[in-house]
Tab-separated table of C-alpha atoms in Angstrom:
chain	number	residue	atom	x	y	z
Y	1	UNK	CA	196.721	1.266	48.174
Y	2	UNK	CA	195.100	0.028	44.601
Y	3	UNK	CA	192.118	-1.912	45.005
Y	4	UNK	CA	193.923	-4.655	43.697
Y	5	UNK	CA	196.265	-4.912	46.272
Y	6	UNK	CA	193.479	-4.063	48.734
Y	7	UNK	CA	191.691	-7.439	47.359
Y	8	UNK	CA	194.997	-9.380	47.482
Y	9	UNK	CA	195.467	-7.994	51.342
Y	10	UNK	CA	191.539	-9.219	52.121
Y	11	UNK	CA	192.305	-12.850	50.500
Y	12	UNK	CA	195.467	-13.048	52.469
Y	13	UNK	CA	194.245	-11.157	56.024
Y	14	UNK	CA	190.956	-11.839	56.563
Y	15	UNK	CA	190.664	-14.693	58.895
Y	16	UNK	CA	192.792	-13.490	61.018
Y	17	UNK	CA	191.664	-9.918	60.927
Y	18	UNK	CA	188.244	-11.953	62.552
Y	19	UNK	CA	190.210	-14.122	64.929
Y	20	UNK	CA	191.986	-11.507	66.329
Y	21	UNK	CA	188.810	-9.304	66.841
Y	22	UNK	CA	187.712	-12.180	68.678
Y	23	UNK	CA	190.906	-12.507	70.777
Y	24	UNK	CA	191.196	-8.675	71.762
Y	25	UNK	CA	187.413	-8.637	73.317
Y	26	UNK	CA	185.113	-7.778	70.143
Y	27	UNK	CA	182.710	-11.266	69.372
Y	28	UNK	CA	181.997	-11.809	65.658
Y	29	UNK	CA	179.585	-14.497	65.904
Y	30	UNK	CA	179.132	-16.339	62.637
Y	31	UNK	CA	176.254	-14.295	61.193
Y	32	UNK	CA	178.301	-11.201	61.437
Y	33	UNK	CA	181.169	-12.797	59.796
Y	34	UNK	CA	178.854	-14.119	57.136
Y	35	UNK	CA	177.469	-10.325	56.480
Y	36	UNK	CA	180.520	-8.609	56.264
Y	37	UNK	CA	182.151	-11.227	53.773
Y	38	UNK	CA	178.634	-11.141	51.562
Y	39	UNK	CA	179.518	-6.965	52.043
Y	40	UNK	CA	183.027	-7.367	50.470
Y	41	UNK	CA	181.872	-9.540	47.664
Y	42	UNK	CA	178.685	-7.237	46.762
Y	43	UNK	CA	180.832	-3.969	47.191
Y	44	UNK	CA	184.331	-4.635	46.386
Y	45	UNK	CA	186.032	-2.080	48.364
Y	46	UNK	CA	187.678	0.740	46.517
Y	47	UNK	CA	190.487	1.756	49.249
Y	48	UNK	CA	191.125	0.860	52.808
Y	49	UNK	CA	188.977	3.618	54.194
Y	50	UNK	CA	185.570	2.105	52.130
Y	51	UNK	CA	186.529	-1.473	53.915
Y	52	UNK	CA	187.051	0.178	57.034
Y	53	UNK	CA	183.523	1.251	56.753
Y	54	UNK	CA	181.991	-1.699	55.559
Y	55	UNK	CA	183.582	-3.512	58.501
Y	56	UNK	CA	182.228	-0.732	60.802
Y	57	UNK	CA	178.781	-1.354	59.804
Y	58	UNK	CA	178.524	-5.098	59.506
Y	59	UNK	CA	180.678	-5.576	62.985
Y	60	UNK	CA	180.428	-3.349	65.292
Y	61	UNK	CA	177.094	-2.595	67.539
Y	62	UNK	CA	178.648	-0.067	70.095
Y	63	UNK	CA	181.306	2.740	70.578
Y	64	UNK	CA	183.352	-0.040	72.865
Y	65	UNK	CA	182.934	-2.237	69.703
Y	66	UNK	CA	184.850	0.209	67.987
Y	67	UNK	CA	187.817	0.757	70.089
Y	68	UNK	CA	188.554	-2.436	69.645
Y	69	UNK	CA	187.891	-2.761	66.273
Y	70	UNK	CA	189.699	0.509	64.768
Y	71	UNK	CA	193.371	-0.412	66.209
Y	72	UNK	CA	193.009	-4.297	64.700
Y	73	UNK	CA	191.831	-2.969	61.504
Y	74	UNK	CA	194.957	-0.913	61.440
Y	75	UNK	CA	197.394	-3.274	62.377
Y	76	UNK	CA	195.624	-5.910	59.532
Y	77	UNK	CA	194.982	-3.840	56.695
Y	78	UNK	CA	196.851	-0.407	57.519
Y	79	UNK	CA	195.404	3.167	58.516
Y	80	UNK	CA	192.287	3.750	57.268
Y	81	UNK	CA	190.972	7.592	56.942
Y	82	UNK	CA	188.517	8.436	60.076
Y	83	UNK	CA	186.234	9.964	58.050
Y	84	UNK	CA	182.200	9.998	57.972
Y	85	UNK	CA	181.013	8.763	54.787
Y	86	UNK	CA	179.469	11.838	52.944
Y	87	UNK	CA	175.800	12.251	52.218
Y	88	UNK	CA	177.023	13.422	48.594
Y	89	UNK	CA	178.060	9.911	48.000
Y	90	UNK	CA	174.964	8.790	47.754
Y	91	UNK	CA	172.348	8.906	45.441
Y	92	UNK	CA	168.703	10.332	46.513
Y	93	UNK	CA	166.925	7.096	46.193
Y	94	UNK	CA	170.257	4.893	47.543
Y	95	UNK	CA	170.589	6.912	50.806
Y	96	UNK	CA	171.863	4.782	53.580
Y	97	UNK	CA	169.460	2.646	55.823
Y	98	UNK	CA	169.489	3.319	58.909
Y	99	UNK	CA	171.121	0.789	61.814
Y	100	UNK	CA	168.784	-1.580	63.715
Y	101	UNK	CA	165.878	-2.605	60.970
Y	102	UNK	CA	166.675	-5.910	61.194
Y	103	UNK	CA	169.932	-8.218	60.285
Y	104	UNK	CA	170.508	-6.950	56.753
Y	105	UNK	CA	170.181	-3.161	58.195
Y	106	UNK	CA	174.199	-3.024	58.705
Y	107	UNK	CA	174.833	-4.923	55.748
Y	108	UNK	CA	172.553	-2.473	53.727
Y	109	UNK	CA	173.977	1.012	54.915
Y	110	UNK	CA	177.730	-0.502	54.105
Y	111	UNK	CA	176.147	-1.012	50.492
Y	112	UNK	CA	174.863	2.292	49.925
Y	113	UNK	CA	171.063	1.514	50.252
Y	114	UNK	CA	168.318	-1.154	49.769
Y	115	UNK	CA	169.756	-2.011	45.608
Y	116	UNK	CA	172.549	-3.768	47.390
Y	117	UNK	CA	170.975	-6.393	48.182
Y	118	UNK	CA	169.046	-7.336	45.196
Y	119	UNK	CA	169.922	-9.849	43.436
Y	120	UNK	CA	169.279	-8.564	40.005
Y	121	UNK	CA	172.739	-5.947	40.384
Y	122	UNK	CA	175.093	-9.173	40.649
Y	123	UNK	CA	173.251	-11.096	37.748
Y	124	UNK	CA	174.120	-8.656	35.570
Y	125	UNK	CA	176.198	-10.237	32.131
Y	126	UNK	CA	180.106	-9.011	32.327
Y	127	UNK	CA	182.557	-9.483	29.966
Y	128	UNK	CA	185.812	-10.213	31.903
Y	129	UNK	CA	189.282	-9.240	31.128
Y	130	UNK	CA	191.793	-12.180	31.617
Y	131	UNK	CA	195.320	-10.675	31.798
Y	132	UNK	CA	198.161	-11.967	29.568
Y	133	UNK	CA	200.290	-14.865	31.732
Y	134	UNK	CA	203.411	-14.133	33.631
Y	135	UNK	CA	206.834	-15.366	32.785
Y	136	UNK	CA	206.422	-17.345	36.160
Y	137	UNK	CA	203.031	-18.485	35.313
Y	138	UNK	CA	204.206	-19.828	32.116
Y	139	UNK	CA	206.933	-21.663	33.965
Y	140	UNK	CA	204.718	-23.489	36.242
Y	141	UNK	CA	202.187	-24.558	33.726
Y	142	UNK	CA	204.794	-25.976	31.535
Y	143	UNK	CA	205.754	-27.748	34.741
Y	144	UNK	CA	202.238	-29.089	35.199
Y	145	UNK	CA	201.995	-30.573	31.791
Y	146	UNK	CA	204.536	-32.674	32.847
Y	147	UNK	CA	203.224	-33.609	36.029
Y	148	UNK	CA	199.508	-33.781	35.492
Y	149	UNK	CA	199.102	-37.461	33.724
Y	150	UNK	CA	200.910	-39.166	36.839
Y	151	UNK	CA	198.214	-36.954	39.137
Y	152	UNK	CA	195.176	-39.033	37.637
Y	153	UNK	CA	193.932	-42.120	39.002
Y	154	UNK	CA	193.574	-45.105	36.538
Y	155	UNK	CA	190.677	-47.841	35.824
Y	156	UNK	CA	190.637	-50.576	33.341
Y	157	UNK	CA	188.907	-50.228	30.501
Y	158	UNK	CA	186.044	-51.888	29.411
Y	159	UNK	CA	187.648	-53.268	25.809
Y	160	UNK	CA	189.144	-56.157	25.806
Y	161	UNK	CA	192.765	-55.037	23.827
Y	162	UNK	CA	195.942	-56.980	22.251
Y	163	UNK	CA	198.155	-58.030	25.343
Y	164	UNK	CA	201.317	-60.165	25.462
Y	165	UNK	CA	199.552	-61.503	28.681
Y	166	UNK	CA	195.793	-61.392	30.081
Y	167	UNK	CA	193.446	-63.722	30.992
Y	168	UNK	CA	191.299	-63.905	27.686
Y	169	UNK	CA	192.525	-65.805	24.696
Y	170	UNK	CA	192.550	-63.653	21.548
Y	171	UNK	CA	190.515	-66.224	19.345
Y	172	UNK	CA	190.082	-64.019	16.454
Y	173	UNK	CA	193.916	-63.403	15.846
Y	174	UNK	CA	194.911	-66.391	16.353
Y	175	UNK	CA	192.777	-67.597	13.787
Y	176	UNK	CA	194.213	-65.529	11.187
Y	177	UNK	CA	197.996	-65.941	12.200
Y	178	UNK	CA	197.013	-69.562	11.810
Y	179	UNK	CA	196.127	-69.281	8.084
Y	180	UNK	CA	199.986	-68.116	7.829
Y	181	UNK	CA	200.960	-71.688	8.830
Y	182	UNK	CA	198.349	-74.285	7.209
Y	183	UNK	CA	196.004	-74.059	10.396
Y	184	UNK	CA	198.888	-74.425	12.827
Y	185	UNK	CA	198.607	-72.544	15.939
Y	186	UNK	CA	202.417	-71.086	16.509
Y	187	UNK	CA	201.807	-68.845	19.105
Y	188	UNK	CA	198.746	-68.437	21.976
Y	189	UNK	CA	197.716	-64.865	21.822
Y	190	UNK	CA	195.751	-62.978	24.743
Y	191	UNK	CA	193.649	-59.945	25.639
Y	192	UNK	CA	193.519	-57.538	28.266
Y	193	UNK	CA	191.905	-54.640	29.730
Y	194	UNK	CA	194.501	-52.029	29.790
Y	195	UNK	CA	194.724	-48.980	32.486
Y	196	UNK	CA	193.617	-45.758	31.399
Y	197	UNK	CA	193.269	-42.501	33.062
Y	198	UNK	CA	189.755	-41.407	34.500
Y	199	UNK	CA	187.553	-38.504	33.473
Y	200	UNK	CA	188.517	-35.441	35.143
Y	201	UNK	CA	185.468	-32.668	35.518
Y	202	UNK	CA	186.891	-29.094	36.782
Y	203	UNK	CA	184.050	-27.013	37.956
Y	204	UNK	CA	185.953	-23.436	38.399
Y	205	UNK	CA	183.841	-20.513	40.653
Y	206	UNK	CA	184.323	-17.258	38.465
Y	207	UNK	CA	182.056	-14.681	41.122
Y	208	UNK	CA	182.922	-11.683	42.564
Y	209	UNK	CA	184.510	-13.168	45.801
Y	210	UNK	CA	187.217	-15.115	43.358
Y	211	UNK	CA	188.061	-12.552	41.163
Y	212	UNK	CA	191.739	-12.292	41.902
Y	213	UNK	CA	192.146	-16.227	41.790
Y	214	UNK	CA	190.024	-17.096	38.495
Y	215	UNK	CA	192.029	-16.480	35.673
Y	216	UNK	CA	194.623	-19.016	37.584
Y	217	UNK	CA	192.126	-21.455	37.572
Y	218	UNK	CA	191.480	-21.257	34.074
Y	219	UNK	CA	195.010	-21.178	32.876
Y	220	UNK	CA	195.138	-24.606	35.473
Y	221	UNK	CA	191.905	-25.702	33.445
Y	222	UNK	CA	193.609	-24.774	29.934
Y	223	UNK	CA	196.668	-27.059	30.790
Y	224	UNK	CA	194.465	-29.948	31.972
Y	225	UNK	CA	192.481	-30.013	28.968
Y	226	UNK	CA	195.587	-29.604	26.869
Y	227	UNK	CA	197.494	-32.733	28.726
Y	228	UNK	CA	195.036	-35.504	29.432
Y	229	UNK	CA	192.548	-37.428	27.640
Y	230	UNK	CA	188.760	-36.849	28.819
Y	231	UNK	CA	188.630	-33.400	30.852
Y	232	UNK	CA	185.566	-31.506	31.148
Y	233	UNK	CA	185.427	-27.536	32.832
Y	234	UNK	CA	182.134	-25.415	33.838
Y	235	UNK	CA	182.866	-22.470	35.466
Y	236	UNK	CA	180.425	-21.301	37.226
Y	237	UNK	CA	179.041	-17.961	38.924
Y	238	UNK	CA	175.590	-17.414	39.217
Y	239	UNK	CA	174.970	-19.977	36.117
Y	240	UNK	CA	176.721	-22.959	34.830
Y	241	UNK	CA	179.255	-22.460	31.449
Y	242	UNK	CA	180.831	-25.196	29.903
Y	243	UNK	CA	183.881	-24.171	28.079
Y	244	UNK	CA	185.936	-27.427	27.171
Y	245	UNK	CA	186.314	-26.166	23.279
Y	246	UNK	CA	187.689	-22.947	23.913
Y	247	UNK	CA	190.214	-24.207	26.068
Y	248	UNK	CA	191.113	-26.944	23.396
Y	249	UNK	CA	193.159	-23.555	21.631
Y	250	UNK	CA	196.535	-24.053	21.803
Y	251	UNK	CA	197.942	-21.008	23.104
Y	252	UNK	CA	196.738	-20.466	26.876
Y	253	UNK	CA	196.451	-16.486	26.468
Y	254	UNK	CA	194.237	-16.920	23.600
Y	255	UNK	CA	192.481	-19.771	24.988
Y	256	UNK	CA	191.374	-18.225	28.413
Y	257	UNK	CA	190.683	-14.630	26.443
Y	258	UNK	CA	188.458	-15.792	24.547
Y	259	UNK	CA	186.359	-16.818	27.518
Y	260	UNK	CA	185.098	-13.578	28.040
Y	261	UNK	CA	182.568	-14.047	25.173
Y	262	UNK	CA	180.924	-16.794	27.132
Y	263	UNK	CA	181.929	-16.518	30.632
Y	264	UNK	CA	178.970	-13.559	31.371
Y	265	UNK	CA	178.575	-13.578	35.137
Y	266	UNK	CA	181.854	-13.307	35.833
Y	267	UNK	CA	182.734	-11.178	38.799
Y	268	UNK	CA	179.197	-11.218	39.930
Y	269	UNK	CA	177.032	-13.310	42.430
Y	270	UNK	CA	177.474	-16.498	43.621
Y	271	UNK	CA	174.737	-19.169	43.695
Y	272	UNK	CA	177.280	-22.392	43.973
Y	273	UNK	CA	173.886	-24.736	44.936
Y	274	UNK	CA	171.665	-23.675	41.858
Y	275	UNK	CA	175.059	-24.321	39.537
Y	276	UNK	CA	175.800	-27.067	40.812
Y	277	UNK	CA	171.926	-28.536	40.720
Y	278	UNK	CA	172.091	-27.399	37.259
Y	279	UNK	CA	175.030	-29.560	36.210
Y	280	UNK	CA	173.532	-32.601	37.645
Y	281	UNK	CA	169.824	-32.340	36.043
Y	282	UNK	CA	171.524	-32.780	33.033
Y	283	UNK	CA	171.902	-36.448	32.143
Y	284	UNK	CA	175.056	-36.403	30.031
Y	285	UNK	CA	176.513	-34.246	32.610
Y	286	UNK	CA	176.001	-36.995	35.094
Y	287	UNK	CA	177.845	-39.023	33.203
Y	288	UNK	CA	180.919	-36.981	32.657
Y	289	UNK	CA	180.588	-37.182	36.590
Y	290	UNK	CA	180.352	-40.614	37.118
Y	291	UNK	CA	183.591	-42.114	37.774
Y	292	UNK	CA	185.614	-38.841	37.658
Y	293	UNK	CA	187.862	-37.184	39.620
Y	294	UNK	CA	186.352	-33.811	40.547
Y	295	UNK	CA	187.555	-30.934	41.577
Y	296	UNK	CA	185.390	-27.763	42.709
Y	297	UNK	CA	187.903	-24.671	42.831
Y	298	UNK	CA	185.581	-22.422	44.871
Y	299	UNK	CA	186.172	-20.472	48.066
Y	300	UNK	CA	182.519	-21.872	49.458
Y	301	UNK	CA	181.181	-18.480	49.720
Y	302	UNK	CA	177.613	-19.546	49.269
Y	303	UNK	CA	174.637	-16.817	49.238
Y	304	UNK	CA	171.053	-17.359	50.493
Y	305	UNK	CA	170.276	-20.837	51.188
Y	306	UNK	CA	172.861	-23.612	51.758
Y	307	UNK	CA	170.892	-26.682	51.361
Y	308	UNK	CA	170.964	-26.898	47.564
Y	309	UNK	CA	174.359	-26.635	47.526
Y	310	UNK	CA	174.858	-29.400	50.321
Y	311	UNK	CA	172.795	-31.784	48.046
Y	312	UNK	CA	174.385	-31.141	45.131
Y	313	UNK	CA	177.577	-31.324	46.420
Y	314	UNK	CA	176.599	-34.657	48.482
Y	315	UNK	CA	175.352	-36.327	45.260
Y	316	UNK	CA	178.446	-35.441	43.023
Y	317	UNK	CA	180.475	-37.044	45.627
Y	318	UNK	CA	178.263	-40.501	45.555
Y	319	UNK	CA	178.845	-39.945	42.062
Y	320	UNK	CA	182.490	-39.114	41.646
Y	321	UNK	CA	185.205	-41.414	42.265
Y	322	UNK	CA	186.991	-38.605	44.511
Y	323	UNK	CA	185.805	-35.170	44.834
Y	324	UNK	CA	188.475	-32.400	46.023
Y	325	UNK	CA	187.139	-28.892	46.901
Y	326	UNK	CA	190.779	-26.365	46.251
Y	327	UNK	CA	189.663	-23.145	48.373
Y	328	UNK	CA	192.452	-20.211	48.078
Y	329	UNK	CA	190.745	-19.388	51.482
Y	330	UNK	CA	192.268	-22.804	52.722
Y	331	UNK	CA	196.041	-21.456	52.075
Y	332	UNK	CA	195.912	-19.882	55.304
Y	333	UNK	CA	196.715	-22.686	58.105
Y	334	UNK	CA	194.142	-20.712	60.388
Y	335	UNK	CA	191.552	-21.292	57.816
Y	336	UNK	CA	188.584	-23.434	59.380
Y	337	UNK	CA	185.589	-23.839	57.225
Y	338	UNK	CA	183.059	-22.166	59.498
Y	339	UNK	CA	180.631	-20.562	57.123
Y	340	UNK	CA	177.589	-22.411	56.945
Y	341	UNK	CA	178.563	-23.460	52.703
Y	342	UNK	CA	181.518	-25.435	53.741
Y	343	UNK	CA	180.773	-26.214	56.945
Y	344	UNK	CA	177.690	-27.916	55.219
Y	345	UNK	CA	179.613	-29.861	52.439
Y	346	UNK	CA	182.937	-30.867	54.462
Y	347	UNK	CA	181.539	-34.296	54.701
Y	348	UNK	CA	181.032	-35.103	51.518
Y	349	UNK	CA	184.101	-34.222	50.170
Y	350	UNK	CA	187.203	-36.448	50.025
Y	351	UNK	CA	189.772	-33.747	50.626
Y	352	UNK	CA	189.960	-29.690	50.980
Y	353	UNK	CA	192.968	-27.936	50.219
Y	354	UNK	CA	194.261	-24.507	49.502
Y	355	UNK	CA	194.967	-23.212	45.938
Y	356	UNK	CA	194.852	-19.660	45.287
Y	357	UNK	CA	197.363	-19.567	41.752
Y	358	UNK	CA	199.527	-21.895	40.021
Y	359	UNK	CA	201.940	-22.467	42.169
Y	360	UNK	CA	199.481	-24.132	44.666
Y	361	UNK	CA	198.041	-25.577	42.288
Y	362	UNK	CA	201.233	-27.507	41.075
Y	363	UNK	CA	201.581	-28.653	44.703
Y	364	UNK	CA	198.370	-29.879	44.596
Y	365	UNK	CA	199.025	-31.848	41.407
Y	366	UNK	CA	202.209	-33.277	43.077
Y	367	UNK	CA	200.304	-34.194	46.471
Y	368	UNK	CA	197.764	-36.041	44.213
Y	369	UNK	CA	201.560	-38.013	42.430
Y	370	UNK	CA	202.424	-39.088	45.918
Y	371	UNK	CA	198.892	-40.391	46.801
């Protein structure tokens, strides 16, 4: 199995891989849960045998843990090679900490040593490689130009414009229609405040954990930018990018390719509060906010402390006129938001839904039609 496939099988399996631990006699509290996805999103398994172990470390306390655990793991994810992981695999100074030093002990030995868990090795500037589109992908997105203006909400603007009815009377143009017909006034001409679409801000989550989903969201991003009016789109991973402009380029290959000049913490860490804290400390990027419709594309996978991110996320939603978090973890109809990220933010957001490409996505965009 190609780690690709591994990660698509981990996306897809997951949940339930947990759930059914839980229903064949093996607990996985929260915590655990929470340390054995932060394992998959430092590590990024190589083959089924390296999440095996991972999973090992991070879930099981006991030999009875593990009869449990081995056969589920096989039916999930498919048989894994019972093998010891070699001392050769490690360097001298990453050799594997030993179990019970304290709750990041398994998480630590499944990462190959104490510089798994610094921070500093997922800050670390990438340059990503966004894959040419798909025939299919190309399909969908010219069905979402289509769709997306009917998606956003409308307000009225502010300007007062030409109507042939309204409630103002357009003093100024009648005046000069009258000079036409020796200060006669022919015909009573009005004003209005038309309807016009509302800002839409896409804040896309580029880490580690949403590596097989982001270049989906940006090709989404490219055709929203492309279609309506006033769109603005941060990605963000462990910082905050704007990239409007270079998604302004016409062609959608070129446009998301060339994020990977900009886009530097791709595939890394995840610090969703500190972005998102970030994006509202800057005053013009409250006001982009104000009024919008939002939409976070994130699986919620927060690291370290939750509370920034439940403030931020609490405040955009005061400020937003909807805010919709797309998860690709939400595709799954087992999915519950249980981690302590989303489990934090549920309330402030106005609805949670499950994209994981652009198919999803378009039936997102045609749920929002029907609303």
């Amino acid at each position: 199995m190609t780690e690709q496939s591994l990660l698509v099988r981990i996306g897809d399996h997951v949940h339930g891989f947990l759930r059914d631990l839980h229903d064949r006699g093996l607990p996985v509290p929260v915590p655990k849960q929470r340390v054995f996805l932060q394992a998959i999103e430092a590590v990024g398994p190589r083959d089924a045998t390296h999440l095996y172990w991972i999973g090992v470390a991070t879930l099981t306390t006991s030999h009875e843990d593990l009869e449990v655990y081995s056969p589920t793991f096989e039916h999930w994810f498919g048989e894994a090679t019972a093998r010891r992981v070699p001392d050769d695999e490690f360097p001298d100074d990453e050799a594997p900490a030993p179990r019970g030093k304290g709750d990041e002990a398994p998480l630590t030995a499944a990462l190959g040593g104490e510089a798994g868990l610094k921070a500093g090795s997922s800050e670390r500037e990438r340059r990503p490689v966004f894959g040419p589109a798909s025939e299919d992908d190309r399909a969908v997105l010219s069905l979402l130009r289509k769709e997306l203006p009917g998606a956003v909400p409308t307000i009225r603007s502010r300007r007062r414009r030409p109507a042939r009815r309204g409630p103002w009377i357009d003093v100024a143009r009648i005046c000069r229609e009258s000079r036409r017909s020796h200060g006669e006034i022919v015909t009573l001409r009005r004003r209005n405040r038309p309807r016009r679409q509302r800002r839409v801000l896409l804040l896309i989550d580029v880490s580690g954990s949403m590596k097989q989903h982001s270049a989906h969201y940006l090709r989404f991003a490219h055709a929203v930018v492309g279609r309506l009016d006033r769109v603005e789109v941060f990605t963000f991973g462990t910082r905050l990018t704007r990239v409007t402009e270079l998604l302004r380029a016409r062609h959608v290959d070129a446009a998301v390719g060339s994020l990977s000049a900009v886009v530097l913490d791709a595939e890394g860490g995840t610090r969703i509060g500190a972005s998102l804290q970030e994006f509202l400390a800057n005053a013009r990027h409250v006001t982009v906010a104000r009024g919008a419709l939002v939409i976070v594309l994130s699986d919620g996978l927060e690291r370290g402390d939750c509370r920034p991110m439940q403030a931020a996320v609490r405040r955009l939603s005061l400020l937003s006129h909807r805010l919709l978090w797309w998860s690709p973890l939400a595709c799954d109809p087992a999915y519950r938001p249980l981690t302590r990220g989303m489990s934090a933010v549920l309330g402030s957001v106005d609805a949670l839904a499950g994209v994981r490409d652009l198919r999803t996505a378009y039936e997102q965009v045609q749920t929002l039609i029907r609303e």
